[in-house]
Coordinates of C-alpha atoms in Angstrom, one line a residue:
X282 CA -70.9 25.1 36.1
X283 CA -68.5 28.1 35.8
X284 CA -70.0 31.6 35.9
X285 CA -66.8 33.3 34.8
X286 CA -66.1 33.1 31.0
X287 CA -63.1 31.0 30.0
X288 CA -59.9 32.8 29.0
X289 CA -58.4 31.7 25.7
X290 CA -54.7 32.1 24.9
X291 CA -53.3 31.2 21.4
X292 CA -49.5 31.4 21.5
X293 CA -48.2 31.9 17.9
X294 CA -44.5 32.2 16.9
X295 CA -45.1 35.8 15.9
X296 CA -48.0 37.0 18.1
X297 CA -50.0 35.9 21.1
X298 CA -53.8 36.3 20.9
X299 CA -55.8 36.3 24.1
X300 CA -59.2 37.3 25.4
X301 CA -62.4 36.2 27.1
X302 CA -64.2 33.4 25.2
X303 CA -67.3 35.5 25.4
X304 CA -65.7 38.3 23.2
X305 CA -66.0 38.5 19.4
X306 CA -62.3 39.0 18.9
X307 CA -59.2 38.7 21.1
X308 CA -58.8 41.8 23.2
X309 CA -55.0 41.3 23.5
X310 CA -52.7 40.8 20.5
X311 CA -49.0 41.3 21.3
X312 CA -45.6 40.0 20.1
X313 CA -44.7 36.6 21.5
X314 CA -41.0 37.6 22.0
X315 CA -39.8 39.0 25.3
X316 CA -36.8 41.0 26.4
X317 CA -34.5 40.5 29.4
X318 CA -32.3 43.1 31.0
X319 CA -28.8 42.8 32.6
X320 CA -30.6 42.4 35.9
X321 CA -32.5 39.4 34.6
X322 CA -35.9 41.2 34.6
X323 CA -38.2 39.8 31.9
X324 CA -40.3 42.3 29.9
X325 CA -43.3 41.4 27.7
X326 CA -45.5 43.5 25.4
X327 CA -44.8 45.5 22.3
X328 CA -44.4 49.0 23.8
X329 CA -42.5 47.6 26.8
X330 CA -39.9 45.8 24.6
X331 CA -39.6 48.9 22.3
X332 CA -38.7 51.0 25.3
X333 CA -35.7 49.0 26.3
X334 CA -33.1 48.8 23.4
X335 CA -30.4 47.8 25.9
X336 CA -32.2 44.5 26.5
X337 CA -31.7 41.2 24.7
X338 CA -34.9 40.1 22.7
X339 CA -35.6 36.4 23.0
X340 CA -38.0 33.9 21.5
X341 CA -40.3 31.4 23.2
X342 CA -41.3 29.2 20.3
X343 CA -39.5 26.9 17.8
X344 CA -41.3 25.1 15.0
X345 CA -44.6 26.3 16.4
X346 CA -44.0 24.8 19.8
X347 CA -43.0 26.3 23.2
X348 CA -39.4 25.5 24.0
X349 CA -38.6 28.2 26.7
X350 CA -40.8 26.9 29.6
X351 CA -38.7 28.9 32.0
X352 CA -40.1 32.2 30.6
X353 CA -43.4 31.3 29.0
X354 CA -45.1 32.1 32.4
X355 CA -44.3 35.8 31.8
X356 CA -46.2 35.7 28.6
X357 CA -49.2 34.2 30.3
X358 CA -49.0 36.5 33.3
X359 CA -49.0 39.5 31.0
X360 CA -52.3 38.3 29.7
X361 CA -53.9 38.2 33.1
X362 CA -52.3 41.5 34.0
X363 CA -53.8 43.3 31.0
X364 CA -56.8 41.4 29.8
X365 CA -59.5 43.4 31.6
X366 CA -59.0 46.8 30.0
X367 CA -55.5 47.1 31.6
X368 CA -56.6 45.8 35.0
X369 CA -55.2 42.6 36.5
X370 CA -57.5 39.6 37.0
X371 CA -56.9 36.5 39.2
X372 CA -56.2 33.3 37.2
X373 CA -57.8 31.3 40.0
X374 CA -61.2 32.7 39.0
X375 CA -61.3 31.7 35.4
X376 CA -61.2 28.5 33.3
X377 CA -58.3 28.5 30.8
X378 CA -58.1 27.2 27.3
X379 CA -54.8 27.1 25.3
X380 CA -54.1 26.0 21.8
X381 CA -51.3 23.6 20.6
X382 CA -49.9 22.3 17.3
X383 CA -50.8 18.8 16.2
X384 CA -47.1 17.7 16.6
X385 CA -46.8 18.9 20.2
X386 CA -44.9 16.5 22.4
X387 CA -46.0 14.6 25.4
X388 CA -43.4 16.4 27.5
X389 CA -44.6 19.8 26.4
X390 CA -48.2 19.0 27.2
X391 CA -47.3 17.8 30.7
X392 CA -45.0 20.8 31.4
X393 CA -47.6 23.3 30.1
X394 CA -50.3 21.7 32.3
X395 CA -48.0 21.7 35.3
X396 CA -47.3 25.4 34.9
X397 CA -51.0 26.5 34.5
X398 CA -52.1 24.5 37.5
X399 CA -49.2 25.0 39.9
X400 CA -48.0 28.5 39.0
X401 CA -51.2 30.2 37.6
X402 CA -53.4 28.0 39.8
X403 CA -56.3 28.0 37.3
X404 CA -59.3 25.9 38.3
X405 CA -59.8 24.1 35.0
X406 CA -57.8 23.8 31.9
X407 CA -58.1 22.7 28.3
X408 CA -55.4 22.2 25.6
X409 CA -57.0 22.1 22.1
X410 CA -55.4 21.5 18.7
X411 CA -55.2 24.4 16.4
X412 CA -56.5 22.6 13.2
X413 CA -59.6 21.4 15.0
X414 CA -60.2 24.9 16.3
X415 CA -59.7 26.3 12.8
X416 CA -62.1 23.8 11.1
X417 CA -64.7 24.2 14.0
X418 CA -64.8 27.9 13.4
X419 CA -65.7 27.1 9.8
X420 CA -68.5 24.8 10.9
X421 CA -66.7 21.7 9.5
X422 CA -65.5 18.4 11.0
X423 CA -63.8 17.2 7.8
X424 CA -61.2 19.1 5.8
X425 CA -57.6 19.8 4.9
X426 CA -56.2 22.6 7.0
X427 CA -53.3 24.5 5.4
X428 CA -51.9 26.9 8.1
X429 CA -49.4 29.3 6.6
X430 CA -47.8 30.9 9.7
X431 CA -44.7 32.7 10.6
X432 CA -42.4 29.9 11.6
X433 CA -44.1 26.9 9.9
X434 CA -46.5 25.9 7.1
X435 CA -48.5 22.9 8.3
X436 CA -50.9 20.5 6.4
X437 CA -53.4 18.7 8.6
X438 CA -56.0 16.2 7.3
X439 CA -59.0 16.0 9.6
X440 CA -61.7 13.3 9.2
X441 CA -64.8 13.2 11.3
X442 CA -63.3 15.6 13.8
X443 CA -60.1 13.4 14.2
X444 CA -56.7 14.7 13.1
X445 CA -54.9 12.1 10.9
X446 CA -51.7 12.6 12.8
X447 CA -49.7 10.2 10.7
X448 CA -50.2 12.5 7.7
X449 CA -49.8 15.8 9.4
X450 CA -46.6 17.5 8.4
X451 CA -45.0 20.9 8.6
X452 CA -42.2 22.8 6.8
X453 CA -40.2 25.9 7.6
X454 CA -41.0 27.6 4.3
X455 CA -43.4 30.1 5.9
X456 CA -43.4 33.8 6.8
X457 CA -40.0 33.8 8.6
X458 CA -38.4 32.1 5.5
X459 CA -39.7 34.9 3.3
X460 CA -38.6 37.5 5.9
X461 CA -35.1 36.1 5.8
X462 CA -35.0 36.4 2.0
X463 CA -36.2 40.0 2.2
X464 CA -33.5 40.8 4.7
X465 CA -30.9 39.1 2.5
X466 CA -32.1 41.3 -0.4
X467 CA -32.1 44.5 1.6
X468 CA -28.6 43.8 2.9
X469 CA -27.4 43.5 -0.7
X470 CA -28.7 46.9 -1.7
X471 CA -28.5 49.2 1.4
X472 CA -26.7 49.6 4.7
X473 CA -29.2 48.4 7.3
X474 CA -26.9 49.0 10.2
X475 CA -27.9 52.7 10.2
X476 CA -31.7 52.0 10.2
X477 CA -31.8 50.9 13.8
X478 CA -28.6 52.3 15.3
X479 CA -29.3 51.8 19.0
X480 CA -29.6 48.7 21.1
X481 CA -28.4 45.2 21.2
X482 CA -28.1 43.1 18.1
X483 CA -31.2 41.1 19.0
X484 CA -33.1 44.3 19.6
X485 CA -32.1 45.7 16.2
X486 CA -33.1 42.5 14.5
X487 CA -36.4 42.5 16.3
X488 CA -37.1 46.1 15.2
X489 CA -36.1 45.4 11.6
X490 CA -38.4 42.4 11.5
X491 CA -41.4 44.1 13.2
X492 CA -41.3 47.5 11.7
X493 CA -39.5 47.3 8.3
X494 CA -39.5 43.8 6.8
X495 CA -43.2 43.1 7.5
X496 CA -44.2 46.4 5.9
X497 CA -41.9 45.8 2.9
X498 CA -43.5 42.4 2.4
X499 CA -47.0 43.7 2.4
X500 CA -46.5 46.9 0.4
X501 CA -43.8 45.9 -2.1
X502 CA -44.3 42.2 -3.0
X503 CA -46.8 40.3 -5.1
X504 CA -47.6 36.7 -5.8
X505 CA -47.8 35.7 -9.4
X506 CA -51.1 34.0 -10.5
X507 CA -49.2 31.2 -12.2
X508 CA -45.9 29.5 -11.5
X509 CA -42.9 31.4 -12.6
X510 CA -39.8 30.0 -14.5
X511 CA -37.2 31.1 -12.0
X512 CA -34.4 29.5 -14.0
X513 CA -34.8 32.3 -16.6
X514 CA -34.4 36.1 -16.0
X515 CA -37.7 37.4 -14.8
X516 CA -37.3 40.6 -16.9
X517 CA -37.6 38.5 -20.0
X518 CA -41.0 37.2 -18.8
X519 CA -42.6 40.3 -17.2
X520 CA -42.7 44.0 -17.5
X521 CA -41.6 45.6 -14.2
X522 CA -41.9 49.2 -12.9
X523 CA -39.1 50.1 -10.5
X524 CA -40.3 50.8 -7.0
X525 CA -38.5 52.3 -4.1
X526 CA -39.2 51.5 -0.4
X527 CA -38.3 54.3 2.0
X528 CA -36.6 53.4 5.2
X529 CA -36.9 55.4 8.4
X530 CA -33.5 57.0 7.8
X531 CA -34.6 58.2 4.3
X532 CA -32.6 55.6 2.5
X533 CA -34.4 53.9 -0.4
X534 CA -34.5 50.2 -1.2
X535 CA -35.0 49.8 -5.0
X536 CA -36.9 46.7 -6.1
X537 CA -37.8 45.5 -9.5
X538 CA -37.9 41.8 -10.4
X539 CA -37.8 40.8 -6.8
X540 CA -41.4 42.1 -6.5
X541 CA -42.5 38.7 -7.8
X542 CA -39.4 36.6 -7.1
X543 CA -39.2 36.7 -3.3
X544 CA -42.8 35.5 -2.7
X545 CA -42.3 32.9 -5.4
X546 CA -39.9 31.2 -3.0
X547 CA -43.0 30.1 -1.0
X548 CA -43.8 27.9 -3.9
X549 CA -40.3 27.2 -5.2
X550 CA -37.9 27.5 -2.2
X551 CA -35.1 25.6 -4.0
X552 CA -34.4 28.7 -6.1
X553 CA -33.6 30.8 -3.0
X554 CA -30.0 31.1 -1.9
X555 CA -31.3 30.4 1.6
X556 CA -32.9 27.1 0.8
X557 CA -31.7 24.4 3.2
X558 CA -32.2 21.4 1.0
X559 CA -33.4 20.4 -2.5
X560 CA -37.0 19.2 -2.9
X561 CA -37.6 15.5 -2.6
X562 CA -40.7 13.3 -3.2
X563 CA -39.8 11.3 -0.1
X564 CA -39.8 14.4 2.0
X565 CA -43.0 16.4 1.4
X566 CA -41.9 19.2 3.7
X567 CA -38.9 19.9 1.4
X568 CA -41.2 21.1 -1.3
X569 CA -42.8 24.5 -1.9
X570 CA -46.4 25.2 -0.8
X571 CA -48.4 23.6 -3.6
X572 CA -46.3 20.5 -4.0
X573 CA -46.1 20.1 -0.2
X574 CA -50.0 19.9 -0.1
X575 CA -50.2 17.5 -3.0
X576 CA -47.5 15.3 -1.6
X577 CA -49.5 15.0 1.6
X578 CA -52.6 14.0 -0.4
X579 CA -50.6 11.5 -2.4
X580 CA -49.3 9.8 0.8
X581 CA -52.8 9.7 2.1
X582 CA -54.0 8.0 -1.1
X583 CA -51.2 5.4 -1.0
X584 CA -52.1 4.6 2.6
X585 CA -55.8 4.3 1.9
X586 CA -55.2 2.0 -1.1
X587 CA -52.9 -0.2 1.0
X588 CA -55.5 -0.5 3.7
X589 CA -58.4 -1.3 1.3
X590 CA -57.0 -2.1 -2.2
X591 CA -60.4 -3.2 -3.5
X592 CA -62.3 -0.2 -2.5
X593 CA -61.0 2.7 -4.7
X594 CA -64.4 4.4 -4.5
X595 CA -64.0 4.9 -0.7
X596 CA -60.4 6.2 -1.2
X597 CA -61.5 8.7 -3.8
X598 CA -64.4 9.9 -1.7
X599 CA -62.2 10.5 1.3
X600 CA -59.7 12.5 -0.9
X601 CA -62.5 14.4 -2.4
X602 CA -63.8 15.3 1.0
X603 CA -60.4 16.8 1.9
X604 CA -59.9 18.9 -1.2
X605 CA -63.5 20.1 -1.2
X606 CA -63.1 21.3 2.4
X607 CA -59.8 23.1 2.0
X608 CA -59.0 25.7 4.7
X609 CA -56.2 28.1 3.9
X610 CA -55.4 30.1 7.0
X611 CA -52.6 31.8 8.9
X612 CA -51.1 35.3 8.7
X613 CA -49.2 34.6 5.5
X614 CA -52.3 33.5 3.8
X615 CA -53.4 37.1 3.9
X616 CA -50.7 38.1 1.3
X617 CA -52.5 39.4 -1.8
X618 CA -53.1 36.7 -4.4
X619 CA -52.0 33.8 -2.3
X620 CA -55.3 31.9 -2.1
X621 CA -55.9 32.5 -5.8
X622 CA -52.5 31.1 -6.8
X623 CA -52.7 28.2 -4.5
X624 CA -56.2 27.2 -5.7
X625 CA -55.0 27.3 -9.3
X626 CA -51.9 25.3 -8.5
X627 CA -53.8 22.6 -6.6
X628 CA -56.5 22.3 -9.3
X629 CA -53.8 21.8 -12.0
X630 CA -51.6 19.4 -9.9
X631 CA -54.6 17.4 -8.6
X632 CA -55.9 16.6 -12.0
X633 CA -52.4 15.4 -13.1
X634 CA -51.3 13.6 -9.9
X635 CA -54.7 12.5 -8.4
X636 CA -56.8 12.2 -11.6
X637 CA -59.3 9.7 -10.2
X638 CA -60.8 12.1 -7.7
X639 CA -61.8 14.9 -10.2
X640 CA -61.4 17.5 -7.5
X641 CA -63.4 20.7 -7.1
X642 CA -61.2 23.0 -5.0
X643 CA -63.0 25.8 -3.4
X644 CA -61.3 27.2 -0.2
X645 CA -63.6 27.6 2.8
X646 CA -64.6 31.1 3.7
X647 CA -67.0 32.6 6.2
X648 CA -66.9 35.9 4.3
X649 CA -66.4 37.2 0.8
X650 CA -62.9 37.7 -0.4
X651 CA -61.5 41.2 0.6
X652 CA -64.2 41.6 3.2
X653 CA -62.6 43.1 6.3
X654 CA -64.1 40.3 8.4
X655 CA -62.2 37.8 6.2
X656 CA -59.0 39.4 7.5
X657 CA -60.0 38.9 11.1
X658 CA -61.1 35.4 10.3
X659 CA -57.8 34.4 8.9
X660 CA -55.8 36.2 11.6
X661 CA -57.8 34.9 14.5
X662 CA -59.7 31.8 13.5
X663 CA -57.7 29.6 15.8
X664 CA -58.5 31.8 18.7
X665 CA -62.2 32.1 17.6
X666 CA -62.6 28.4 17.2
X667 CA -61.0 27.7 20.6
X668 CA -63.3 30.3 22.2
X669 CA -66.4 28.6 20.8
X670 CA -65.2 25.3 22.0
X671 CA -64.5 26.8 25.5
X672 CA -68.0 28.1 25.9
X673 CA -69.3 24.6 25.7
X674 CA -68.0 24.1 29.2
X675 CA -71.3 25.2 30.7
X676 CA -73.5 23.3 28.3
X677 CA -75.0 20.4 30.2
X678 CA -75.5 18.4 26.9
X679 CA -72.0 19.0 25.7
X680 CA -69.2 16.5 25.9
X681 CA -66.7 19.3 26.3
X682 CA -66.2 19.0 30.1
X683 CA -65.6 15.2 29.9
X684 CA -63.4 15.2 26.8
X685 CA -61.5 18.5 26.7
X686 CA -61.1 19.9 30.2
X687 CA -59.1 18.9 33.2
X688 CA -59.8 20.2 36.6
X689 CA -57.1 21.0 39.1
X690 CA -58.4 18.2 41.4
X691 CA -58.1 15.7 38.6
X692 CA -54.6 16.9 37.9
X693 CA -53.5 16.4 41.5
X694 CA -55.3 13.0 41.8
X695 CA -54.4 11.3 38.5
X696 CA -51.1 12.8 37.5
X697 CA -49.2 13.0 34.2
X698 CA -50.4 9.9 32.4
X699 CA -54.0 11.1 32.8
X700 CA -53.1 14.5 31.5
X701 CA -51.5 13.1 28.4
X702 CA -54.4 10.8 27.6
X703 CA -56.8 13.6 28.1
X704 CA -55.0 15.9 25.6
X705 CA -53.8 13.2 23.3

């Protein structure tokens, strides 16, 4: 039994969320990037990075996974140094839970575990998968988790609490892709070099992304309720009022048809000048959001039929379970109108492509639409679900200790293969 509450760290490509599992919301939310000076000193934290324009700003994550294991320790130490109302706490005194993507690699799991036990010296550790945390927070063990994040959009089928890894896929058409399209548009209309005129190039790009592009995305762009014909001029299809976005240097970015066009790239990325490849049926992750989800379901259907060709009722029931427990989450899912558009798209596409299941698509919510708690739910549901799972560590009737946690003693005794099997 552990008297200290577990600490939960959810590293995202954009922000890191951290806090005690006993809290209602994470007490620390900070940018996952770090900066490094000419002397090699690593700096973590929003205000700290802002104060050093002479530093290079670096990333820790790629495709939702940690890749910079040499410096991730600074992110985690920042948590322990600031979690307790700005006072430092000792990692040795608290169980630790971290989250991971479903496609995390064996090498990453082992390296992450090695760092937390050997450098942080935590007493007990758990690495839990984000989609399971997200569904658990909704009180479900079955569902289709659509996580629309900064660096990736992932679609994860979960059945009876087990991730169907073979059909889990992710694409890069998420928040960062939209940000790149915004930056491309801004560069075509104004001189951005004078907006942030001090600091290294990486620092300037960091400031543009954090303070300008994100605000532009929220305040100036809209998602159309229905698919748009991007092959025709949008001004022939819609009435637009010219808007102007004011930059810190008093310049204005004019925007008209791009109010709808830029966010439409989430659904039709092939129309963007930045699209890396044309959409393909064989590659679900080359498609826009709605077709990406439908392609995943179609692949699932094909697999289920091949496994049991004489039992179409079972196949249809499993597919129905997924679409009736649809969880749309992630920071980008908070964009106004996204859930409405996606629900309409999926309803239309499902009836045409998967007609046998007669789906009723009703996205999972703990709160009413536009309730402020819904915003926290979508922003932090991975952290919240991981926190709830972590608190089971002291429940004598729970399987959490045996199935999800590894003690430092077990790590030393059984080694890497044991770690991988535990967190598989």
